[in-house]
XYZ file of N, CA and C in Angstrom:
639
model
N -23.913 20.031 31.850
C -24.456 20.120 30.430
C -23.354 19.687 29.444
N -22.058 19.975 29.708
C -21.083 19.686 28.574
C -20.737 18.279 28.815
N -20.895 17.665 30.045
C -20.457 16.250 29.936
C -21.730 15.482 29.324
N -22.893 15.926 29.596
C -23.923 15.071 28.903
C -23.789 15.317 27.236
N -23.564 16.572 26.838
C -23.377 16.639 25.286
C -22.280 15.875 24.833
N -21.187 15.740 25.673
C -20.054 15.081 25.101
C -20.310 13.536 25.001
N -21.163 13.028 26.208
C -21.628 11.487 26.205
C -22.566 11.213 24.996
N -23.503 12.184 24.556
C -24.418 12.050 23.572
C -23.528 12.052 22.225
N -22.726 12.901 21.961
C -21.827 12.834 20.744
C -21.123 11.759 20.658
N -20.464 11.246 21.685
C -19.597 10.031 21.739
C -20.518 8.855 21.398
N -21.819 8.807 21.802
C -22.563 7.606 21.511
C -23.065 7.728 20.147
N -23.224 8.949 19.488
C -23.641 9.050 17.943
C -22.493 8.584 17.210
N -21.193 8.983 17.614
C -20.069 8.548 16.849
C -19.797 7.015 16.713
N -20.149 6.538 18.046
C -19.975 4.991 18.151
C -20.933 4.304 17.171
N -22.127 4.819 17.285
C -23.290 4.294 16.398
C -22.974 4.354 14.882
N -22.411 5.424 14.537
C -22.129 5.622 13.053
C -20.887 4.500 12.575
N -20.199 4.296 13.545
C -19.091 3.296 13.113
C -19.459 1.927 13.299
N -20.570 1.574 14.258
C -20.927 0.308 14.553
C -22.392 0.385 14.877
N -23.279 0.662 13.960
C -24.769 0.649 14.454
C -25.205 -0.649 14.987
N -26.071 -0.440 16.234
C -26.392 -1.541 16.872
C -27.615 -1.195 17.889
N -28.453 -2.223 18.174
C -29.531 -1.907 19.194
C -30.634 -1.137 18.584
N -31.549 -0.610 19.429
C -32.672 0.297 18.951
C -32.199 1.459 18.370
N -31.275 2.280 18.909
C -30.659 3.484 18.392
C -30.037 3.075 16.956
N -29.413 2.052 16.763
C -28.899 1.614 15.465
C -29.819 1.603 14.307
N -31.129 1.195 14.738
C -32.204 1.250 13.590
C -32.392 2.705 13.054
N -32.382 3.662 13.967
C -32.426 5.023 13.579
C -31.274 5.298 12.699
N -30.074 5.040 13.377
C -28.893 5.338 12.437
C -28.720 4.870 11.238
N -29.225 3.590 11.028
C -29.338 2.977 9.547
C -30.029 3.579 8.717
N -31.238 4.301 9.118
C -31.961 4.951 8.261
C -31.387 6.359 7.896
N -30.725 6.908 8.929
C -29.897 8.124 8.772
C -28.730 7.940 7.740
N -27.973 6.770 8.028
C -26.969 6.637 7.013
C -27.483 6.364 5.589
N -28.463 5.646 5.454
C -28.981 5.463 3.936
C -29.430 6.841 3.442
N -30.102 7.579 4.101
C -30.675 8.785 3.645
C -29.298 9.849 3.437
N -28.454 10.032 4.355
C -27.368 10.896 4.148
C -26.387 10.457 3.241
N -26.110 9.211 3.121
C -25.061 8.691 2.150
C -25.513 8.358 0.810
N -26.800 8.457 0.570
C -27.511 8.031 -0.740
C -26.691 8.547 -1.986
N -26.537 9.720 -2.115
C -25.736 10.364 -3.187
C -24.417 9.804 -3.294
N -23.733 9.781 -2.123
C -22.195 9.452 -2.344
C -22.209 7.965 -2.744
N -23.052 7.151 -2.048
C -22.971 5.762 -2.514
C -23.386 5.407 -3.974
N -24.400 6.229 -4.399
C -24.758 5.933 -5.702
C -23.611 6.480 -6.778
N -22.760 7.529 -6.368
C -21.627 7.913 -7.188
C -20.578 7.025 -7.142
N -20.425 6.278 -5.918
C -19.304 5.293 -5.923
C -19.554 4.049 -6.608
N -20.888 3.746 -6.813
C -21.297 2.541 -7.497
C -21.004 2.925 -8.978
N -21.377 4.139 -9.374
C -21.339 4.486 -10.770
C -19.712 4.444 -11.141
N -18.818 5.143 -10.187
C -17.457 5.212 -10.659
C -16.817 3.898 -10.669
N -17.324 2.640 -9.999
C -16.762 1.437 -9.988
C -16.983 0.750 -11.264
N -17.820 1.315 -12.195
C -17.966 0.748 -13.422
C -18.358 -0.616 -13.521
N -19.343 -0.992 -12.726
C -19.653 -2.419 -12.574
C -20.506 -2.961 -13.762
N -20.265 -4.127 -14.295
C -21.332 -4.452 -15.338
C -21.957 -5.798 -14.888
N -22.849 -6.288 -15.827
C -23.546 -7.512 -15.415
C -22.742 -8.699 -15.456
N -23.051 -9.644 -14.440
C -22.317 -10.862 -14.267
C -21.044 -10.840 -13.491
N -20.735 -9.496 -13.081
C -19.574 -9.402 -12.100
C -19.752 -9.678 -10.775
N -18.685 -9.764 -10.040
C -18.670 -10.009 -8.650
C -18.280 -8.631 -7.930
N -19.073 -8.122 -7.119
C -18.971 -6.814 -6.576
C -19.094 -6.882 -5.113
N -18.778 -5.800 -4.253
C -18.929 -5.937 -2.842
C -19.225 -4.451 -2.365
N -19.868 -4.396 -1.267
C -20.057 -3.086 -0.354
C -19.426 -3.479 0.845
N -18.292 -2.889 1.183
C -17.350 -3.179 2.385
C -17.743 -2.223 3.411
N -18.394 -2.794 4.560
C -19.036 -1.751 5.435
C -20.177 -1.168 5.199
N -21.260 -2.046 4.800
C -22.457 -1.422 3.998
C -23.432 -0.774 4.933
N -23.165 -0.749 6.336
C -24.023 0.039 7.227
C -25.602 -0.260 6.906
N -26.266 0.753 6.566
C -27.732 0.672 6.491
C -28.110 -0.148 5.100
N -27.235 -0.358 4.451
C -27.514 -1.289 3.127
C -27.902 -0.574 1.940
N -27.958 0.679 1.752
C -28.296 1.333 0.547
C -27.497 0.909 -0.621
N -26.333 0.659 -0.479
C -25.534 0.158 -1.657
C -25.754 -1.133 -2.143
N -26.279 -2.074 -1.245
C -26.539 -3.356 -1.767
C -27.528 -3.653 -2.889
N -28.579 -2.861 -2.884
C -29.525 -2.898 -3.924
C -28.947 -2.389 -5.259
N -28.315 -1.324 -5.049
C -27.576 -0.669 -6.375
C -26.649 -1.571 -6.916
N -25.843 -2.315 -6.090
C -25.021 -3.365 -6.730
C -25.710 -4.509 -7.307
N -26.866 -4.948 -6.642
C -27.500 -6.075 -7.251
C -28.165 -5.693 -8.502
N -28.535 -4.462 -8.631
C -28.973 -4.016 -10.066
C -28.010 -4.036 -11.029
N -26.821 -3.622 -10.670
C -25.627 -3.544 -11.720
C -25.188 -4.880 -12.092
N -25.039 -5.894 -11.093
C -24.498 -7.178 -11.535
C -25.451 -8.025 -12.136
N -26.915 -7.775 -12.154
C -27.823 -8.499 -12.682
C -27.914 -10.013 -12.185
N -28.954 -10.745 -12.827
C -29.331 -12.061 -12.398
C -28.159 -13.056 -12.200
N -27.160 -12.848 -12.870
C -25.903 -13.749 -13.060
C -24.707 -13.324 -12.161
N -24.812 -12.202 -11.649
C -23.738 -11.569 -10.730
C -23.919 -11.924 -9.406
N -22.854 -11.538 -8.761
C -22.731 -11.622 -7.114
C -22.422 -10.528 -6.423
N -23.088 -10.100 -5.451
C -22.723 -9.251 -4.622
C -22.442 -9.638 -2.999
N -21.156 -9.222 -2.557
C -20.822 -9.509 -1.178
C -21.166 -8.290 -0.462
N -21.696 -8.431 0.824
C -21.891 -7.459 1.747
C -21.156 -7.711 2.964
N -20.046 -6.907 3.224
C -19.314 -7.180 4.512
C -19.531 -6.086 5.527
N -19.810 -6.521 6.801
C -20.096 -5.483 7.780
C -19.762 -6.094 9.114
N -19.320 -5.020 9.994
C -18.820 -5.290 11.196
C -19.991 -5.511 12.194
N -21.054 -4.800 11.964
C -22.354 -4.790 12.929
C -23.236 -6.015 12.648
N -23.347 -6.797 13.657
C -24.365 -7.987 13.468
C -25.761 -7.580 13.338
N -26.067 -6.393 13.951
C -27.531 -5.881 13.734
C -27.780 -5.479 12.184
N -26.687 -4.914 11.623
C -26.844 -4.383 10.245
C -26.917 -5.716 9.321
N -26.118 -6.611 9.837
C -26.141 -7.947 8.943
C -27.604 -8.589 9.037
N -28.055 -8.518 10.259
C -29.479 -9.246 10.335
C -30.481 -8.335 9.582
N -30.365 -7.006 9.551
C -31.175 -6.228 8.875
C -31.114 -6.378 7.394
N -30.027 -6.628 6.903
C -29.802 -6.918 5.416
C -30.451 -8.322 5.134
N -30.087 -9.294 6.028
C -30.745 -10.595 5.646
C -32.333 -10.682 5.542
N -32.791 -9.810 6.512
C -34.365 -9.686 6.414
C -34.704 -8.946 5.332
N -33.882 -7.899 4.840
C -34.396 -7.061 3.764
C -34.292 -7.812 2.405
N -33.419 -8.772 2.208
C -33.054 -9.345 0.936
C -33.176 -11.007 1.117
N -34.284 -11.338 1.490
C -34.318 -12.976 1.780
C -34.082 -13.640 0.367
N -34.796 -13.300 -0.791
C -34.686 -14.037 -1.939
C -33.340 -13.922 -2.544
N -32.603 -12.877 -2.441
C -31.263 -12.703 -2.950
C -30.317 -13.577 -2.254
N -30.316 -13.471 -0.866
C -29.430 -14.406 -0.025
C -29.855 -15.750 -0.346
N -30.979 -16.347 -0.482
C -31.379 -17.650 -0.669
C -30.865 -18.177 -1.860
N -30.899 -17.187 -3.091
C -30.423 -17.568 -4.260
C -28.870 -17.430 -4.448
N -28.250 -17.027 -3.385
C -26.671 -16.797 -3.434
C -26.175 -15.585 -4.251
N -27.217 -14.786 -4.668
C -26.682 -13.722 -5.489
C -26.279 -12.484 -4.452
N -26.633 -12.441 -3.105
C -26.142 -11.744 -2.174
C -25.595 -12.490 -0.995
N -24.373 -12.182 -0.672
C -23.467 -13.115 0.213
C -23.153 -12.057 1.405
N -23.726 -12.346 2.582
C -23.527 -11.353 3.557
C -22.646 -12.034 4.644
N -21.540 -11.368 5.105
C -20.722 -11.949 6.176
C -20.206 -10.861 7.116
N -19.781 -11.231 8.232
C -19.296 -10.361 9.210
C -17.687 -10.164 8.902
N -17.319 -8.891 9.032
C -15.650 -8.693 8.732
C -15.485 -7.142 8.903
N -14.155 -6.945 8.935
C -13.756 -5.645 9.024
C -12.838 -5.195 7.844
N -12.562 -4.090 7.719
C -11.730 -3.537 6.564
C -10.419 -4.016 6.546
N -9.752 -4.507 7.720
C -8.563 -5.098 8.012
C -8.333 -6.605 7.921
N -9.711 -7.107 7.942
C -9.803 -8.692 7.805
C -11.090 -8.958 7.106
N -10.994 -9.039 5.810
C -12.198 -9.223 4.949
C -12.213 -10.859 4.689
N -13.574 -11.360 4.852
C -13.628 -12.841 4.615
C -13.702 -13.071 3.186
N -12.798 -12.696 2.419
C -12.803 -12.881 1.086
C -11.552 -13.485 0.525
N -11.642 -14.228 -0.552
C -10.226 -14.783 -1.110
C -9.594 -13.789 -1.903
N -8.299 -13.965 -2.099
C -7.506 -13.147 -2.906
C -8.063 -12.977 -4.375
N -8.004 -11.800 -4.914
C -8.499 -11.718 -6.311
C -9.812 -11.999 -6.624
N -10.740 -11.909 -5.544
C -12.150 -12.483 -5.862
C -13.114 -11.513 -6.235
N -12.857 -10.191 -6.364
C -13.839 -9.147 -6.661
C -13.518 -8.667 -7.799
N -14.495 -8.198 -8.746
C -14.301 -7.266 -9.903
C -14.298 -5.845 -9.633
N -15.097 -5.508 -8.483
C -15.319 -4.233 -8.037
C -15.716 -4.214 -6.675
N -15.443 -3.117 -5.884
C -15.740 -2.856 -4.578
C -15.987 -1.469 -4.253
N -16.863 -1.137 -3.258
C -17.002 0.170 -2.817
C -17.073 0.113 -1.328
N -16.561 1.280 -0.856
C -16.553 1.459 0.731
C -16.684 2.977 0.881
N -17.797 3.268 1.550
C -18.221 4.704 1.694
C -18.254 5.023 3.314
N -17.526 6.111 3.603
C -17.629 6.696 5.010
C -17.322 5.641 5.991
N -16.285 4.881 5.808
C -15.825 3.815 6.684
C -14.375 3.964 7.181
N -13.635 4.568 6.267
C -12.035 4.475 6.739
C -11.714 5.467 7.959
N -12.700 6.294 8.288
C -12.593 7.215 9.510
C -12.365 6.297 10.797
N -12.959 5.043 10.800
C -13.203 4.208 11.953
C -12.106 3.222 12.076
N -11.057 3.289 11.407
C -9.955 2.214 11.452
C -8.709 3.125 11.439
N -7.771 2.900 12.447
C -6.681 3.521 12.586
C -5.521 3.239 11.566
N -5.558 1.756 11.152
C -4.471 1.367 10.413
C -4.756 1.587 8.851
N -4.613 2.741 8.329
C -4.949 3.133 6.905
C -3.929 2.187 5.963
N -2.819 2.038 6.182
C -1.995 1.176 5.115
C -2.461 -0.265 5.158
N -2.960 -0.748 6.368
C -3.504 -2.204 6.508
C -4.759 -2.256 5.685
N -5.585 -1.271 5.961
C -6.977 -1.270 5.206
C -6.624 -1.120 3.569
N -5.824 -0.568 3.130
C -5.566 -0.395 1.666
C -5.020 -1.636 1.209
N -3.948 -2.168 2.053
C -3.442 -3.518 1.609
C -4.488 -4.566 1.454
N -5.423 -4.738 2.540
C -6.495 -5.656 2.480
C -7.315 -5.474 1.379
N -7.878 -4.179 1.066
C -8.683 -3.859 -0.093
C -8.060 -4.432 -1.428
N -6.812 -3.996 -1.611
C -6.208 -4.395 -2.814
C -6.026 -5.781 -2.801
N -5.804 -6.591 -1.818
C -5.906 -8.149 -2.021
C -7.031 -8.733 -2.506
N -8.292 -8.126 -2.247
C -9.478 -9.106 -2.540
C -10.008 -8.625 -3.997
N -9.182 -7.533 -4.589
C -9.694 -7.093 -5.904
C -8.819 -7.901 -6.806
N -9.540 -8.271 -8.046
C -8.602 -9.055 -9.005
C -7.872 -8.038 -9.850
N -6.633 -8.437 -10.578
C -6.038 -7.622 -11.416
C -6.997 -6.969 -12.603
N -6.944 -5.669 -12.664
C -7.805 -4.994 -13.510
C -9.059 -4.701 -12.827
N -9.264 -4.915 -11.640
C -10.430 -4.619 -10.893
C -10.476 -3.097 -10.334
N -11.719 -2.710 -9.980
C -11.835 -1.389 -9.395
C -12.298 -1.291 -8.028
N -11.647 -0.483 -7.117
C -12.108 -0.212 -5.875
C -12.349 1.333 -5.620
N -13.464 1.588 -4.989
C -13.887 3.065 -4.871
C -13.969 3.343 -3.379
N -13.045 4.093 -2.708
C -13.212 4.654 -1.536
C -13.933 5.998 -1.392
N -14.963 6.267 -0.673
C -15.714 7.481 -0.610
C -15.468 8.063 0.736
N -15.157 9.393 0.915
C -14.844 9.969 2.084
C -15.391 11.422 2.001
N -15.966 11.859 3.230
C -16.249 13.255 3.447
C -15.033 14.098 3.305
N -15.118 15.242 2.836
C -14.123 16.215 2.839
C -13.601 16.474 4.336
N -12.262 16.205 4.680
C -12.024 16.246 6.104
C -12.033 17.573 6.710
N -11.787 18.578 6.033
C -11.966 19.982 6.587
C -13.386 20.289 6.958
N -14.399 19.721 6.017
C -15.766 19.823 6.409
C -16.180 18.940 7.476
N -15.786 17.700 7.473
C -16.029 16.805 8.532
C -15.668 17.219 9.996
N -14.332 17.859 9.860
C -13.837 18.414 11.359
C -14.635 19.401 11.867
N -15.491 19.957 11.150
C -16.546 21.104 11.674
C -17.728 20.481 12.391
N -17.926 19.158 12.206
C -19.196 18.473 12.670
C -18.673 18.055 14.387
N -19.725 18.430 15.133
C -19.244 18.176 16.521
C -18.951 16.828 16.994
N -19.531 15.784 16.284
C -19.200 14.419 16.814
C -18.038 13.747 16.279
N -17.415 14.365 15.158
C -16.290 13.669 14.706
C -14.871 13.797 15.496
N -15.068 14.441 16.558
C -13.927 14.421 17.563
C -13.991 13.260 18.353
N -14.995 12.440 18.290
C -15.062 11.210 19.021
C -15.023 9.891 18.296
N -13.772 9.607 18.218
C -13.606 8.188 17.528
C -13.370 8.127 16.016
N -13.329 9.422 15.512
C -13.062 9.667 13.971
C -11.723 9.830 13.861
N -11.114 9.355 12.755
C -9.753 9.516 12.339
C -9.907 10.362 10.921
N -9.845 11.650 10.710
C -9.991 12.411 9.747
C -8.644 12.622 8.968
N -8.366 12.175 7.910
C -7.030 12.229 7.190
C -7.094 13.091 5.880
N -6.075 13.806 5.616
C -5.942 14.388 4.360
C -6.230 13.505 3.154
N -6.940 13.876 2.196
C -7.292 13.092 1.040
C -6.094 12.640 0.330
N -5.114 13.363 0.325
C -3.716 12.915 -0.245
C -3.089 11.734 0.671
N -3.349 11.579 1.992
C -2.854 10.558 2.616
C -3.537 9.207 2.122
N -4.859 9.254 2.014
C -5.506 8.060 1.607
C -5.076 7.557 0.164
N -4.933 8.570 -0.686
C -4.415 8.145 -2.001
C -3.062 7.713 -2.027
N -2.128 8.160 -1.241
C -0.761 7.602 -0.979
C -0.820 6.254 -0.458
N -1.902 5.987 0.533
C -2.060 4.503 1.004
C -2.291 3.593 -0.105
N -3.390 4.022 -0.910
C -3.655 3.216 -1.936
C -2.634 2.914 -3.039
N -1.808 4.010 -3.256
C -0.836 3.818 -4.307
C 0.255 2.999 -3.694
N 0.555 2.992 -2.389
C 1.374 2.036 -1.726
C 1.105 0.559 -1.756
N -0.323 0.392 -1.831
C -0.847 -1.091 -1.865
C -0.744 -1.443 -3.477
N -0.251 -0.602 -4.289
C -0.036 -1.157 -5.675
C -1.127 -0.697 -6.800
N -2.106 0.120 -6.270
C -3.143 0.622 -7.091
C -2.741 1.954 -7.769
N -3.445 2.049 -8.972
C -3.363 3.359 -9.609
C -4.521 4.102 -9.339
N -4.636 5.371 -8.851
C -5.682 6.104 -8.176
C -6.004 7.317 -9.044
N -7.302 7.601 -9.305
C -7.890 8.749 -9.792
C -8.902 9.461 -8.609
N -8.989 10.721 -8.727
C -9.572 11.385 -7.827
C -10.869 12.198 -8.414
N -12.134 12.062 -7.725
C -13.215 12.795 -8.231
C -13.850 13.404 -7.056
N -14.405 14.601 -7.235
C -15.121 15.324 -6.129
C -16.508 15.521 -6.353
N -17.288 15.408 -5.208
C -18.759 15.497 -5.263
C -19.190 16.865 -4.426
N -19.588 17.840 -5.003
C -20.034 18.855 -4.129
C -21.435 18.759 -3.688
N -21.435 17.923 -2.479
C -22.337 17.340 -2.010
C -22.824 17.963 -0.606
N -23.605 19.168 -0.573
C -23.873 19.860 0.694
C -24.695 18.916 1.518
N -24.535 19.121 2.902
C -23.625 19.959 3.488
C -22.144 19.614 3.578
N -22.039 18.256 3.093
C -20.522 17.754 3.318
C -20.152 17.230 1.880
N -19.220 18.113 1.235
C -18.647 17.552 0.047
C -17.904 16.357 0.202
N -17.888 15.425 -0.790
C -17.297 14.167 -0.847
C -16.175 13.965 -1.839
N -15.365 13.188 -1.503
C -14.246 12.646 -2.563
C -14.267 11.132 -2.876
N -14.122 10.815 -4.144
C -14.229 9.359 -4.564
C -12.759 9.175 -4.862
N -12.203 8.229 -4.344
C -10.897 7.644 -4.788
C -10.998 6.444 -5.609
N -10.734 6.357 -6.804
C -11.083 5.332 -7.650
C -9.685 4.693 -7.870
N -9.571 3.459 -7.337
C -8.342 2.674 -7.387
C -8.425 1.527 -8.374
N -7.545 1.364 -9.275
C -7.432 0.399 -10.101
C -6.323 -0.534 -9.902
N -6.494 -1.828 -9.798
C -5.331 -2.964 -9.547
C -4.878 -3.258 -10.811
N -3.460 -2.918 -11.076
C -2.923 -3.175 -12.409
C -3.109 -4.810 -12.812
N -3.394 -4.992 -14.045
C -3.515 -6.283 -14.588
C -2.199 -6.908 -14.745
């Protein structure tokens, strides 16, 4: 029984990091539902305005894409970067008009290798993603690279102490103290402010990084 439980939890953890296949469809729904409040708060914290260029990096189920499209308006651009080919296909099917018009630009990529030019984004969000990448400094350097001077980046993470109590986070998750993520962002040259969301059952932290102009 313990071996079966471990395999099930490991499978769930792997799907959370890279949703795919039939199971991935259910995980996408779960991600959108479970992360909705944190994603909405990250979009608000990014202070996105009309006609800007914004991105959801590691968008998963895609809940953040519609929020960003609403924020940038008809003349803005939203980039959606995702590691999972299945989640990219899901987003393309869900937003055919936006992708055809070029308002939504979807591409495969990771947090350490973003298919975006230097200084190309006014704002970006990435929520519940950094647990799955071991190279935190490389992530923050890459995120800072694609944000223009004066631009905003919001990293959303679950409280590490609360996350550690979940049975699946021991499989493939790297849970870091919030201070370590802030330090990595500051090392990349950003100025960081910290907001907390009392979001039961998992409180969340928003790390709002501004790239100096």
